[in-house]
Short mmCIF file of C-alpha atoms and ligand atoms in Angstrom, two decimals:
data_model
loop_
_atom_site.label_atom_id
_atom_site.label_comp_id
_atom_site.label_asym_id
_atom_site.label_seq_id
_atom_site.Cartn_x
_atom_site.Cartn_y
_atom_site.Cartn_z
CA MET A 289 12.74 -26.74 1.09
CA ASN A 290 14.05 -26.23 -2.42
CA GLU A 291 17.33 -24.51 -3.02
CA HIS A 292 16.59 -21.20 -4.69
CA PRO A 293 19.09 -19.75 -7.19
CA SER A 294 19.04 -16.48 -5.22
CA GLY A 295 20.95 -18.27 -2.47
CA PHE A 296 18.35 -17.37 0.19
CA ASP A 297 17.97 -20.09 2.80
CA HIS A 298 14.20 -19.87 2.55
CA ASP A 299 12.08 -20.37 -0.52
CA TYR A 300 10.33 -17.00 -0.45
CA LEU A 301 9.05 -17.34 -3.98
CA ALA A 302 7.43 -20.73 -3.27
CA GLU A 303 5.80 -19.26 -0.17
CA ALA A 304 4.39 -16.36 -2.21
CA ALA A 305 3.23 -18.71 -4.94
CA THR A 306 1.33 -20.75 -2.32
CA LEU A 307 -0.35 -17.61 -1.00
CA LEU A 308 -1.34 -16.63 -4.53
CA ALA A 309 -2.62 -20.05 -5.54
CA HIS A 310 -6.35 -20.46 -5.94
CA ASP A 311 -8.18 -23.75 -6.08
CA GLU A 312 -11.57 -22.64 -7.31
CA PRO A 313 -12.25 -21.60 -10.88
CA PHE A 314 -13.35 -18.04 -11.50
CA PRO A 315 -16.81 -17.20 -12.92
CA GLY A 316 -17.59 -19.04 -16.12
CA GLY A 317 -14.93 -21.62 -15.23
CA ALA A 318 -12.11 -19.17 -16.03
CA VAL A 319 -8.75 -20.46 -14.82
CA VAL A 320 -7.27 -16.98 -14.35
CA PRO A 321 -9.20 -14.00 -12.95
CA PRO A 322 -11.20 -12.41 -15.77
CA ILE A 323 -10.68 -8.73 -16.49
CA TYR A 324 -13.96 -6.93 -15.83
CA GLN A 325 -13.63 -4.09 -18.30
CA THR A 326 -16.71 -2.17 -17.24
CA SER A 327 -17.27 1.09 -15.42
CA LEU A 328 -20.79 0.36 -14.18
CA PHE A 329 -22.54 -2.75 -12.89
CA THR A 330 -26.23 -3.43 -13.29
CA PHE A 331 -28.78 -5.19 -11.09
CA ALA A 332 -31.39 -7.91 -11.62
CA SER A 333 -34.06 -5.75 -10.00
CA TYR A 334 -34.69 -2.33 -8.49
CA ALA A 335 -34.88 -4.00 -5.06
CA GLU A 336 -31.36 -5.44 -5.50
CA MET A 337 -30.06 -2.02 -6.46
CA ALA A 338 -31.76 -0.35 -3.51
CA ASP A 339 -30.41 -3.00 -1.11
CA THR A 340 -26.89 -2.63 -2.54
CA PHE A 341 -26.96 1.16 -2.17
CA ALA A 342 -28.28 0.71 1.38
CA GLY A 343 -25.36 -1.62 2.18
CA LYS A 344 -27.63 -4.62 2.80
CA ARG A 345 -25.96 -6.69 0.08
CA LYS A 346 -22.52 -6.48 -1.50
CA GLN A 347 -22.06 -6.06 -5.20
CA PRO A 348 -19.81 -3.75 -7.20
CA ILE A 349 -21.65 -0.64 -8.35
CA TYR A 350 -19.01 1.44 -10.11
CA SER A 351 -15.42 0.45 -10.91
CA ARG A 352 -13.80 3.42 -9.19
CA GLY A 353 -15.35 2.02 -6.02
CA ASP A 354 -15.18 -1.73 -6.59
CA ASN A 355 -14.38 -3.96 -9.54
CA PRO A 356 -14.05 -7.76 -9.26
CA THR A 357 -10.66 -7.82 -11.01
CA VAL A 358 -9.30 -5.15 -8.69
CA MET A 359 -10.90 -6.83 -5.66
CA GLU A 360 -9.07 -10.06 -6.56
CA PHE A 361 -5.82 -8.08 -6.78
CA GLU A 362 -6.53 -6.42 -3.42
CA ALA A 363 -7.21 -9.76 -1.73
CA ARG A 364 -3.96 -11.23 -3.11
CA VAL A 365 -1.84 -8.27 -2.02
CA ALA A 366 -3.43 -8.36 1.45
CA ALA A 367 -2.57 -12.08 1.68
CA LEU A 368 1.02 -11.48 0.55
CA GLU A 369 1.54 -8.62 2.99
CA GLY A 370 -0.19 -10.40 5.89
CA ALA A 371 -2.71 -7.55 6.04
CA GLU A 372 -6.43 -7.63 6.78
CA ALA A 373 -7.33 -5.63 3.69
CA ALA A 374 -5.92 -3.73 0.73
CA ARG A 375 -7.06 -1.03 -1.65
CA GLY A 376 -6.03 -0.79 -5.28
CA PHE A 377 -5.28 2.52 -7.05
CA SER A 378 -4.64 3.65 -10.58
CA SER A 379 -0.96 4.31 -9.75
CA GLY A 380 1.54 4.08 -6.94
CA MET A 381 1.41 7.86 -6.58
CA ALA A 382 -2.38 7.70 -6.24
CA ALA A 383 -1.90 5.18 -3.41
CA ILE A 384 0.72 7.39 -1.73
CA SER A 385 -1.34 10.58 -2.10
CA ALA A 386 -4.58 9.01 -0.87
CA THR A 387 -2.91 7.25 2.05
CA VAL A 388 -1.05 10.32 3.25
CA LEU A 389 -3.98 12.70 2.78
CA ALA A 390 -6.42 10.32 4.50
CA PHE A 391 -4.41 10.42 7.71
CA VAL A 392 -2.67 13.82 7.85
CA GLY A 393 -4.45 17.16 7.97
CA ALA A 394 -3.70 20.88 7.96
CA GLY A 395 -1.24 21.95 10.63
CA GLU A 396 0.14 18.43 11.10
CA ARG A 397 3.63 17.12 10.45
CA ILE A 398 5.15 14.08 8.73
CA VAL A 399 8.57 12.59 9.38
CA ALA A 400 9.81 10.97 6.16
CA VAL A 401 12.99 9.17 5.24
CA ARG A 402 15.35 11.12 3.06
CA ASN A 403 15.72 9.75 -0.48
CA CYS A 404 12.13 8.54 -0.63
CA TYR A 405 10.74 8.14 -4.17
CA GLY A 406 11.12 11.41 -6.13
CA ASP A 407 7.45 12.04 -6.88
CA ALA A 408 6.51 11.31 -3.27
CA TYR A 409 9.10 13.95 -2.36
CA ARG A 410 7.49 16.35 -4.87
CA LEU A 411 4.07 15.69 -3.29
CA PHE A 412 5.56 16.39 0.12
CA GLU A 413 7.37 19.54 -1.01
CA ARG A 414 4.88 21.09 -3.44
CA LEU A 415 1.33 20.07 -2.57
CA LEU A 416 1.45 19.40 1.15
CA PRO A 417 2.83 22.84 2.15
CA ARG A 418 -0.17 24.39 0.35
CA LEU A 419 -2.33 22.37 2.76
CA ASN A 420 -0.21 23.51 5.70
CA ILE A 421 1.31 20.07 6.16
CA LYS A 422 5.03 20.05 6.94
CA VAL A 423 7.45 17.21 6.14
CA ASP A 424 10.77 16.76 7.93
CA TYR A 425 13.32 14.36 6.45
CA VAL A 426 15.56 12.04 8.43
CA ASP A 427 18.29 9.50 7.82
CA GLY A 428 16.17 6.40 8.40
CA SER A 429 19.25 4.30 9.11
CA ASP A 430 19.84 6.41 12.24
CA PRO A 431 17.20 5.53 14.89
CA ASP A 432 18.40 8.35 17.16
CA ALA A 433 17.77 10.90 14.41
CA VAL A 434 14.31 9.44 13.83
CA ALA A 435 13.55 9.46 17.57
CA ALA A 436 14.62 13.11 17.78
CA ALA A 437 12.36 14.10 14.87
CA LEU A 438 9.25 12.15 15.93
CA PRO A 439 7.74 14.17 18.80
CA GLY A 440 4.57 15.88 17.63
CA ALA A 441 4.50 14.14 14.23
CA LYS A 442 1.32 12.54 12.86
CA LEU A 443 2.92 10.07 10.47
CA LEU A 444 6.25 8.31 10.03
CA TYR A 445 6.78 7.66 6.31
CA LEU A 446 9.33 4.95 5.51
CA GLU A 447 10.72 3.49 2.30
CA SER A 448 13.17 0.64 2.76
CA PRO A 449 15.25 0.35 0.72
CA THR A 450 14.98 3.98 -0.40
CA SER A 451 14.77 4.87 -4.06
CA MET A 452 18.08 4.82 -5.91
CA MET A 453 20.21 5.22 -2.75
CA PHE A 454 18.94 1.90 -1.30
CA GLU A 455 19.31 3.04 2.29
CA LEU A 456 17.82 0.53 4.72
CA GLN A 457 15.83 1.11 7.87
CA ASP A 458 15.38 -1.07 10.95
CA ILE A 459 11.64 -1.20 10.39
CA ALA A 460 10.71 -2.91 13.68
CA HIS A 461 12.81 -0.47 15.70
CA LEU A 462 11.47 2.67 14.01
CA THR A 463 7.88 1.41 14.16
CA ARG A 464 8.29 0.80 17.89
CA LEU A 465 9.63 4.33 18.39
CA ALA A 466 6.63 5.74 16.51
CA LYS A 467 4.10 3.57 18.35
CA GLU A 468 5.45 4.70 21.72
CA GLN A 469 4.29 8.19 20.74
CA GLY A 470 1.01 7.16 19.10
CA ILE A 471 2.36 7.92 15.62
CA VAL A 472 1.22 5.72 12.72
CA THR A 473 3.65 4.37 10.15
CA THR A 474 3.41 3.93 6.41
CA ILE A 475 6.04 2.26 4.26
CA ASP A 476 6.63 2.14 0.53
CA ASN A 477 7.53 -1.53 -0.01
CA SER A 478 7.81 -1.33 -3.82
CA TRP A 479 11.50 -2.18 -3.94
CA ALA A 480 11.59 -5.17 -1.60
CA THR A 481 8.12 -6.56 -2.47
CA PRO A 482 6.19 -8.70 0.03
CA VAL A 483 8.18 -11.68 -1.21
CA PHE A 484 11.29 -10.43 0.59
CA GLN A 485 9.89 -8.02 3.20
CA LYS A 486 6.58 -8.01 5.07
CA PRO A 487 6.58 -4.75 7.01
CA ILE A 488 3.29 -5.49 8.79
CA THR A 489 5.05 -8.33 10.61
CA HIS A 490 7.46 -5.64 11.90
CA GLY A 491 4.62 -3.45 13.20
CA VAL A 492 4.06 -1.08 10.27
CA ASP A 493 0.46 0.14 9.99
CA ARG A 494 0.14 0.57 6.22
CA VAL A 495 2.22 -0.84 3.38
CA LEU A 496 1.97 0.67 -0.07
CA HIS A 497 3.32 -0.19 -3.48
CA SER A 498 3.85 1.10 -6.92
CA ALA A 499 2.33 -2.05 -8.45
CA SER A 500 3.73 -0.73 -11.74
CA LYS A 501 7.05 -2.19 -10.58
CA TYR A 502 7.78 -5.67 -9.26
CA LEU A 503 4.16 -6.51 -8.34
CA GLY A 504 3.13 -5.96 -11.97
CA GLY A 505 6.37 -7.50 -13.06
CA HIS A 506 6.13 -7.01 -16.80
CA SER A 507 6.17 -3.22 -17.34
CA ASP A 508 2.71 -3.51 -18.87
CA THR A 509 0.59 -1.77 -16.24
CA VAL A 510 0.48 1.28 -14.00
CA ALA A 511 -1.17 0.60 -10.64
CA GLY A 512 -0.83 1.12 -6.91
CA VAL A 513 -2.04 -0.50 -3.72
CA VAL A 514 -2.05 0.04 0.01
CA ALA A 515 -2.51 -2.75 2.56
CA GLY A 516 -3.23 -2.55 6.27
CA SER A 517 -5.89 -3.12 8.89
CA ALA A 518 -9.51 -3.28 7.73
CA ALA A 519 -10.19 -0.11 9.74
CA HIS A 520 -7.37 1.84 8.05
CA ILE A 521 -8.40 0.71 4.56
CA LYS A 522 -12.03 1.63 5.33
CA HIS A 523 -10.84 5.07 6.48
CA ILE A 524 -8.88 5.57 3.23
CA ASN A 525 -11.97 4.54 1.23
CA GLU A 526 -14.17 6.95 3.11
CA GLN A 527 -11.75 9.87 2.95
CA THR A 528 -10.65 9.76 -0.67
C1 PLP B 111 9.53 3.21 -4.91
C2 PLP B 111 8.45 3.81 -5.73
N1 PLP B 111 7.36 4.27 -5.12
C3 PLP B 111 6.33 4.83 -5.80
C4 PLP B 111 6.39 4.98 -7.16
C5 PLP B 111 5.24 5.63 -7.87
O1 PLP B 111 4.49 4.67 -8.52
P1 PLP B 111 3.70 4.92 -9.89
O2 PLP B 111 4.71 5.23 -10.95
O3 PLP B 111 2.97 3.63 -10.11
O4 PLP B 111 2.77 6.08 -9.63
C6 PLP B 111 7.50 4.50 -7.86
C7 PLP B 111 7.58 4.61 -9.33
O5 PLP B 111 8.63 4.53 -9.92
C8 PLP B 111 8.56 3.91 -7.13
O6 PLP B 111 9.67 3.44 -7.73
#
């Protein structure tokens, strides 16, 4: 184990680098994943197209659905988070909106940590009430407060650390409380990144990111992603 300048007793960055390493060249012998800057994909024959539309063969059709560059990104994030699958979005807010709306419907309730990211809060306070979805906020560092708020909720929405206030949650404990009541959990892991925190290993159902932040790393892109079980990611794809 190398000593890392961060002082951590585990080389998290080396572990992540290993997960992100690839040993096969990309198409055309490219060393890094090529950027497929295309909206549509074409087919060698009508039969191929018909089979693809019928789900008998897999090939990207349209980039909002699938794009090889994005699919590579999704596979890497899933590997980093220890998830079965991931879905990329055009922003972190798109990932948050799609994930929440795919699992919560009219008349249902969300329990969210106070001081979650500001635009997530705006979504919760402005859009969701118009859909008859209520959000209650809790101090996520207080498991008793979370336990008291959970009964009847559909979703527990975590962000640890929280935006700007950097309040931490005991993710495993809160996830256990939610699971006991059949409530699914989603966490915004943008701040910690999967290098330092892998919420799925603590029982969280879905982990999302503003990939515009540390995942992107260079302030040169706006993107989002959610990772979780293959069934949950399929559900998000089908609902949004
Ligand atoms: C913690 C956190 N979550 C979500 C978002 C939203 O992501 P995006 O700006 O990519 O839509 C941000 C953006 O600042 C963020 O900091």
